[in-house]
mmCIF file of C-alpha atoms in Angstrom:
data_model
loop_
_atom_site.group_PDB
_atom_site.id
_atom_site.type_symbol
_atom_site.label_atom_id
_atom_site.label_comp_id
_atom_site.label_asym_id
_atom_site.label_seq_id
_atom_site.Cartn_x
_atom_site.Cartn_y
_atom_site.Cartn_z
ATOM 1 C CA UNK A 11 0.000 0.000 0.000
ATOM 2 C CA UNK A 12 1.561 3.474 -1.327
ATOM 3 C CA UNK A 13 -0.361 5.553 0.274
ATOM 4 C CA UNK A 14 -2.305 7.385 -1.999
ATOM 5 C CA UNK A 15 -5.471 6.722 -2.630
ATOM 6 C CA UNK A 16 -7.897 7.167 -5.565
ATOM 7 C CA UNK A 17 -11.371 7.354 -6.145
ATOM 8 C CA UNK A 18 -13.520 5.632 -7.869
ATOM 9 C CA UNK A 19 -11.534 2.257 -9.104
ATOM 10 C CA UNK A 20 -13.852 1.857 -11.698
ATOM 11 C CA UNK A 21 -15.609 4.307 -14.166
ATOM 12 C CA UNK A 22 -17.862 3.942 -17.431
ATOM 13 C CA UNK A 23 -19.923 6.381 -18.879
ATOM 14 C CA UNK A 24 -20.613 7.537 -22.175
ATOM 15 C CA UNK A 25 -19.185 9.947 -25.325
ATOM 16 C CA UNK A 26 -19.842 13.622 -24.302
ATOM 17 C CA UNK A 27 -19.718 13.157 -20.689
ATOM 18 C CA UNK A 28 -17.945 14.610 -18.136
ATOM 19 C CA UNK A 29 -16.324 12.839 -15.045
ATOM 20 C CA UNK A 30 -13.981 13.914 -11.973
ATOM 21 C CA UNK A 31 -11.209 11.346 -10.886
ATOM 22 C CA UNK A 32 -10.230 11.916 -7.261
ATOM 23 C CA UNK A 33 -6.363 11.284 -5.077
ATOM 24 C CA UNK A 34 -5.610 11.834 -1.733
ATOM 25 C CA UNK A 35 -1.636 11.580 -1.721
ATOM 26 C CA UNK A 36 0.487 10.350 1.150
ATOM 27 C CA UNK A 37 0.585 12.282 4.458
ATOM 28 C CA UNK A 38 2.681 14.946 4.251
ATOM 29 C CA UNK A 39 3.178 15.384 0.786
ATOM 30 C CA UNK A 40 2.841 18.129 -1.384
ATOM 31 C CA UNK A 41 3.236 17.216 -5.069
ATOM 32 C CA UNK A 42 0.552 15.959 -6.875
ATOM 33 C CA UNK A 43 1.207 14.127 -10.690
ATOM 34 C CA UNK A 44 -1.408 12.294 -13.041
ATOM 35 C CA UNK A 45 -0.445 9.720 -15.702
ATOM 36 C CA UNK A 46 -2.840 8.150 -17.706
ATOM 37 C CA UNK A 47 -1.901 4.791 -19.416
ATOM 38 C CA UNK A 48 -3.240 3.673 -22.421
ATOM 39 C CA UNK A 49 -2.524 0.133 -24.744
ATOM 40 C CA UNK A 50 -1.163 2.278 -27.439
ATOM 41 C CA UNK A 51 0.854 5.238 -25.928
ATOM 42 C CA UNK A 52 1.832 3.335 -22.898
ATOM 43 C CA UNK A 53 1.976 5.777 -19.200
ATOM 44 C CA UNK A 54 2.187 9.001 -20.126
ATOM 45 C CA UNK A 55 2.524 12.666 -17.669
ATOM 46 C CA UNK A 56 -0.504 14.913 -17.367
ATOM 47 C CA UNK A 57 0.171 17.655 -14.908
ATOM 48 C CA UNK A 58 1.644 18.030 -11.918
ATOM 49 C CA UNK A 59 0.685 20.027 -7.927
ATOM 50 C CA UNK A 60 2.637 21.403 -5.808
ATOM 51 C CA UNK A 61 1.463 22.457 -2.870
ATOM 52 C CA UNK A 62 -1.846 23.979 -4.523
ATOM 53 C CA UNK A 63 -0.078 25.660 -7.514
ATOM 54 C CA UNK A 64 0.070 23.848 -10.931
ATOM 55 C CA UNK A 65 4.031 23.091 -11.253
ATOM 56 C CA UNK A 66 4.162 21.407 -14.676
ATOM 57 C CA UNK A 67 2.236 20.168 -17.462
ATOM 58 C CA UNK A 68 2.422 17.201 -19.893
ATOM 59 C CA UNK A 69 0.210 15.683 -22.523
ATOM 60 C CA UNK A 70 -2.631 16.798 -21.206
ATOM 61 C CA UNK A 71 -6.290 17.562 -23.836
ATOM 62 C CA UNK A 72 -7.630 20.494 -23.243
ATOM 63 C CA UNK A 73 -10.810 19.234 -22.384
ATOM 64 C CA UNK A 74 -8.479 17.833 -19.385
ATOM 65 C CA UNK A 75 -8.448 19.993 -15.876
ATOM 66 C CA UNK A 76 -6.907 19.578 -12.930
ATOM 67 C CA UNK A 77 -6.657 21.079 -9.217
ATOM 68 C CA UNK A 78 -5.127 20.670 -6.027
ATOM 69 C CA UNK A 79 -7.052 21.925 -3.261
ATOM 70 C CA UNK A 80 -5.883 23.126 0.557
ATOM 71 C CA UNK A 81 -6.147 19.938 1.809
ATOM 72 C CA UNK A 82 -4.008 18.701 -0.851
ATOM 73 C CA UNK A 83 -6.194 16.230 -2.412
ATOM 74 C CA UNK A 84 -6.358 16.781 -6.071
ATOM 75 C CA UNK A 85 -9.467 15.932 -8.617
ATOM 76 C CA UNK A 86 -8.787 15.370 -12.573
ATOM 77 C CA UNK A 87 -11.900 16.473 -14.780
ATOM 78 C CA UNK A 88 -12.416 14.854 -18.383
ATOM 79 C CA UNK A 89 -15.004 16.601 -19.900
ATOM 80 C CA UNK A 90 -16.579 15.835 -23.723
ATOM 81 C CA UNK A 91 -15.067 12.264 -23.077
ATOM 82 C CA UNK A 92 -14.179 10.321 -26.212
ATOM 83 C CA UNK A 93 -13.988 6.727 -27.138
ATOM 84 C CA UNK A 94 -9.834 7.025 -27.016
ATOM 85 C CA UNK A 95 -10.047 8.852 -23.257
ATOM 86 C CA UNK A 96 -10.441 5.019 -21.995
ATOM 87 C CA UNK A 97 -7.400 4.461 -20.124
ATOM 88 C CA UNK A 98 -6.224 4.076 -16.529
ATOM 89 C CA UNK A 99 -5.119 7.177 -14.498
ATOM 90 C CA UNK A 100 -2.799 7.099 -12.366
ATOM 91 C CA UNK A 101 -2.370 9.650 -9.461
ATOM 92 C CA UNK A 102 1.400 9.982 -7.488
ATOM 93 C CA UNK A 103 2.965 11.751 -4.557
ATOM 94 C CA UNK A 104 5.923 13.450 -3.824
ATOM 95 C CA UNK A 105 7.409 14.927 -0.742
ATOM 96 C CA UNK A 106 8.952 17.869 -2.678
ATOM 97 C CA UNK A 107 8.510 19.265 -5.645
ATOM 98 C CA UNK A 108 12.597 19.160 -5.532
ATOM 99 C CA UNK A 109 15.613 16.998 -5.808
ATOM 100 C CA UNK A 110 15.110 13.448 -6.731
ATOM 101 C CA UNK A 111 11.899 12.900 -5.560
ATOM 102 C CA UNK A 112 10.457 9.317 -5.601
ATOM 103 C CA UNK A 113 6.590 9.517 -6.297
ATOM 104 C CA UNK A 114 4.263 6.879 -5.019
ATOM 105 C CA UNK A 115 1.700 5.988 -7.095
ATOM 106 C CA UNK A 116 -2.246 5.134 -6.476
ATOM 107 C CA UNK A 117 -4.187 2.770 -7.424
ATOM 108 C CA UNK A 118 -5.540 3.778 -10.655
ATOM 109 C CA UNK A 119 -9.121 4.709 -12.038
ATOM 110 C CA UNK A 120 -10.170 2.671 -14.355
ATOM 111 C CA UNK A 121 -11.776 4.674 -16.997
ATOM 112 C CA UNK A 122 -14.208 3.198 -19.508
ATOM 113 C CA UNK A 123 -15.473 5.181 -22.280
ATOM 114 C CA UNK A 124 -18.777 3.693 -24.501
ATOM 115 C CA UNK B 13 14.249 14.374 -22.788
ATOM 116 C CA UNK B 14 17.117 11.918 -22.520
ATOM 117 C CA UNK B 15 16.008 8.781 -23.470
ATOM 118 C CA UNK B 16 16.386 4.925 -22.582
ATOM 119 C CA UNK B 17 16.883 2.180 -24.188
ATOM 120 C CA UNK B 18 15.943 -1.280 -22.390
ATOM 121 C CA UNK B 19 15.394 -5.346 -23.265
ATOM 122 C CA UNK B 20 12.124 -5.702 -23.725
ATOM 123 C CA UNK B 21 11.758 -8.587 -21.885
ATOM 124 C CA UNK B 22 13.701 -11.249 -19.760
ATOM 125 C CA UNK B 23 13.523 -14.084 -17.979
ATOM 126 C CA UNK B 24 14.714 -15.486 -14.609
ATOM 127 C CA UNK B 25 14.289 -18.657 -12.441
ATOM 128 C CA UNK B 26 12.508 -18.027 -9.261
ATOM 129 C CA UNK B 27 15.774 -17.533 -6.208
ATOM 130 C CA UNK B 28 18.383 -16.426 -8.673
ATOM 131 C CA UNK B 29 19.729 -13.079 -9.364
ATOM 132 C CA UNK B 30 18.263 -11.079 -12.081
ATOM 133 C CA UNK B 31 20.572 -8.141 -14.044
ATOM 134 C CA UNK B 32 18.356 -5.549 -16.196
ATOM 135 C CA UNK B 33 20.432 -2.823 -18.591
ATOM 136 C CA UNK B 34 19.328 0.201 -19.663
ATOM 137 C CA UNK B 35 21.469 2.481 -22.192
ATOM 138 C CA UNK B 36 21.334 6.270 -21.357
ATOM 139 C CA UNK B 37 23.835 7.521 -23.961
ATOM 140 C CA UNK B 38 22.336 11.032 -24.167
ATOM 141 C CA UNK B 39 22.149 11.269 -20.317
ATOM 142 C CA UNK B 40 23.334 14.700 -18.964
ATOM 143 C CA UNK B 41 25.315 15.534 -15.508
ATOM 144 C CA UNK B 42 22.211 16.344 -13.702
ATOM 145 C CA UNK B 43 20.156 13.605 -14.660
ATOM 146 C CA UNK B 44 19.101 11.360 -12.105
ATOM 147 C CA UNK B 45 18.711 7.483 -13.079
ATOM 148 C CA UNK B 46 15.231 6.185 -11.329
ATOM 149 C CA UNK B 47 13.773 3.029 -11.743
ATOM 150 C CA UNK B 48 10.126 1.774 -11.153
ATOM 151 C CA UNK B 49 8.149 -1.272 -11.571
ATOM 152 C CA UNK B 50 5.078 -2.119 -12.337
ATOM 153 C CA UNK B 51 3.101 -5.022 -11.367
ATOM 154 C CA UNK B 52 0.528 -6.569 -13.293
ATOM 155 C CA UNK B 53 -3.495 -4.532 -12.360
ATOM 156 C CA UNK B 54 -1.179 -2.229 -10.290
ATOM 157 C CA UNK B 55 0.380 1.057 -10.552
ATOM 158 C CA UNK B 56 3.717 1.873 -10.644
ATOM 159 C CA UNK B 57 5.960 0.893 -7.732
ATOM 160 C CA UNK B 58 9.408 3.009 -6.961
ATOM 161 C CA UNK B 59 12.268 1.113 -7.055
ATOM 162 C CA UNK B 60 15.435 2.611 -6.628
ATOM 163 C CA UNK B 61 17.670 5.877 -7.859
ATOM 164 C CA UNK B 62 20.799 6.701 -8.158
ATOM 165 C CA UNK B 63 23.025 9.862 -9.728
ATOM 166 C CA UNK B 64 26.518 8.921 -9.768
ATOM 167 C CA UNK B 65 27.287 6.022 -7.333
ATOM 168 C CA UNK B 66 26.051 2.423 -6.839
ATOM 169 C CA UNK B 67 23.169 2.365 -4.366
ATOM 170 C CA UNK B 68 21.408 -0.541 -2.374
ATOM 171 C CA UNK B 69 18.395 -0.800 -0.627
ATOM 172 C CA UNK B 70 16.264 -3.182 0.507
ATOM 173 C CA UNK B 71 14.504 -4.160 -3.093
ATOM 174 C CA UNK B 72 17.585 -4.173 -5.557
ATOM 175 C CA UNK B 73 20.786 -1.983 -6.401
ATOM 176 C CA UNK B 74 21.731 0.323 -8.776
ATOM 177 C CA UNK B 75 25.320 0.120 -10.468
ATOM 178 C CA UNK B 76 25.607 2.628 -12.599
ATOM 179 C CA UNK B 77 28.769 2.661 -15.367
ATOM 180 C CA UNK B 78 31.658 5.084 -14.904
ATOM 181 C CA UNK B 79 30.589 7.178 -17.691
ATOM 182 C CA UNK B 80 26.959 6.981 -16.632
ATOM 183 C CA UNK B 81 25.769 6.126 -20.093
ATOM 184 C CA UNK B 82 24.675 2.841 -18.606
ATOM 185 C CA UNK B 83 22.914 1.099 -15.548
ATOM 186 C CA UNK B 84 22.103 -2.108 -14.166
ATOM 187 C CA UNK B 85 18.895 -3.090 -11.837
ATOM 188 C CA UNK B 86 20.260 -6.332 -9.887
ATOM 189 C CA UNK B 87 17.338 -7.995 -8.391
ATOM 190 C CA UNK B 88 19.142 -10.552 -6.018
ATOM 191 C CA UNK B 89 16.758 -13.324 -5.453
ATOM 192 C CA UNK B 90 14.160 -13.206 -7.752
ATOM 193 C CA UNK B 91 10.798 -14.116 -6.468
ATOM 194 C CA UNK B 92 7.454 -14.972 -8.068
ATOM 195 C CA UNK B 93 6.645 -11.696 -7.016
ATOM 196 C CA UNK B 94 8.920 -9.393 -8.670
ATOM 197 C CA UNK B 95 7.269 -10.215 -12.319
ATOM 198 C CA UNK B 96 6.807 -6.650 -13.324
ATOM 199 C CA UNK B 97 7.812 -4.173 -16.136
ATOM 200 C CA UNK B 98 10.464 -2.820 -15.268
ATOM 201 C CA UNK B 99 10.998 0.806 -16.226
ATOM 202 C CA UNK B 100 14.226 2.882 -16.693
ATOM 203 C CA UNK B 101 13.826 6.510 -16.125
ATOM 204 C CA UNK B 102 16.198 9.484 -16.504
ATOM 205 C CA UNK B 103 14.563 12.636 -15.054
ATOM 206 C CA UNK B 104 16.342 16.274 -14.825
ATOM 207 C CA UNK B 105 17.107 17.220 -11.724
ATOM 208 C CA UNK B 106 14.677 20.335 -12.450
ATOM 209 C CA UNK B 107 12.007 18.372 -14.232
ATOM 210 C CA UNK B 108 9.597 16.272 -11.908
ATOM 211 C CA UNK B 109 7.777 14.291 -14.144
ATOM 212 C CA UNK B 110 8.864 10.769 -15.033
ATOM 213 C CA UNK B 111 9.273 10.161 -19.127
ATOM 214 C CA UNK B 112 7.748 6.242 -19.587
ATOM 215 C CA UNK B 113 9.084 4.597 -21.892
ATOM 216 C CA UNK B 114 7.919 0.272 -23.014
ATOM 217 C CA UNK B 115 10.305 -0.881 -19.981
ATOM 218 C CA UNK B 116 11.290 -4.680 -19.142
ATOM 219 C CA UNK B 117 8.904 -7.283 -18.806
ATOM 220 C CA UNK B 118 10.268 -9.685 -16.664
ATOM 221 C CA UNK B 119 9.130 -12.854 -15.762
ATOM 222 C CA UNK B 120 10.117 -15.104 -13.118
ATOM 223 C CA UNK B 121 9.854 -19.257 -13.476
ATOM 224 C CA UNK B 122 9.112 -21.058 -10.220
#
């Protein structure tokens, strides 16, 4: 067990929709990072927290948001899902947004798209 | 980014030692060397890192050529457990995100 903890495991819903993946990171830490991992373009960065302030940003759509609140959870909104937005997502921690930083890694959200 | 280049896949018996490359030619001095694993329905799993010097811990070690174009993962006693793809990651020392790339797939015969 990592530590960090996502909600809900398991998602389906439809083209068009909108859905909000949730992480709680590890006590204590302040950096937030999604990955989402698809069959075709393997795990891939999103966006990265740091202590409530957006720190860095990957591959992420457009129609993709993200925050990090005061408590330091952080939720990831799809919106206007698509058929290739199926994937897992990953959510990790990091103490620091410095130095070498190992991130632990959630669970995953399983995201189905029909 | 500085990119990897890894087997991409091996195999071990189950109690023997198991030694995974990875070629970083392109690395640069500040690049850190991480390595993570990932288990099959499970996310990734932090392994061990390493910037200049060989490093141990309690999962594997790092030995990391002179030149640092080049690492090896040593797994000691492989278990059942450790089947995972293994992934070699160079990340800046100012740039937090970890770069993916296909990784190892090992796999462990009882």
């Amino acid at each position: 067990d990592s530590g960090v903890t996502q909600t809900p495991k398991h998602l389906i819903t439809a083209t068009g929709q909108r859905v909000t993946l949730r992480c709680s990171p590890r006590s204590g830490d302040l950096s937030v990072y999604w990955y989402q991992q698809s069959l075709d373009q393997g795990l891939q960065f999103l966006i990265q927290y740091y202590n409530g302030e957006e720190r860095a940003k990957g591959n992420i759509l457009e129609r993709f948001s993200a925050q990090q609140f005061p408590d330091l959870h952080s939720e990831l909104n799809l919106s206007s899902l698509e058929l290739g937005d199926s994937a897992l997502y990953f959510c990790a921690s990091s103490v620091e947004g410095t130095g070498p930083g190992e991130q632990y890694f959630g669970p995953g959200t399983r995201l189905t798209v029909t | 980014d500085a990119k990897t280049t890894q087997p991409n896949s091996m195999e071990s018996n189950e109690e023997e030692p198991v030694h995974l490359p990875c070629n970083h030619s392109t690395i640069s001095g500040t690049d850190y060397i991480h390595w993570y694993r990932q288990l099959p329905s499970q996310g990734p799993e932090y392994v061990i890192h390493g910037l200049t010097s060989n490093v141990n811990n309690r999962m594997a070690s790092l030995a990391i050529a002179e030149d640092r174009k080049s690492s090896t993962l040593i797994l000691h006693r492989a278990t059942l457990r450790d089947a995972a793809v293994y992934y070699c990651i160079l990340r800046p020392h100012n740039d937090y995100k970890l770069s993916f790339g296909a990784g190892t797939t090992v796999t462990v015969r009882a």
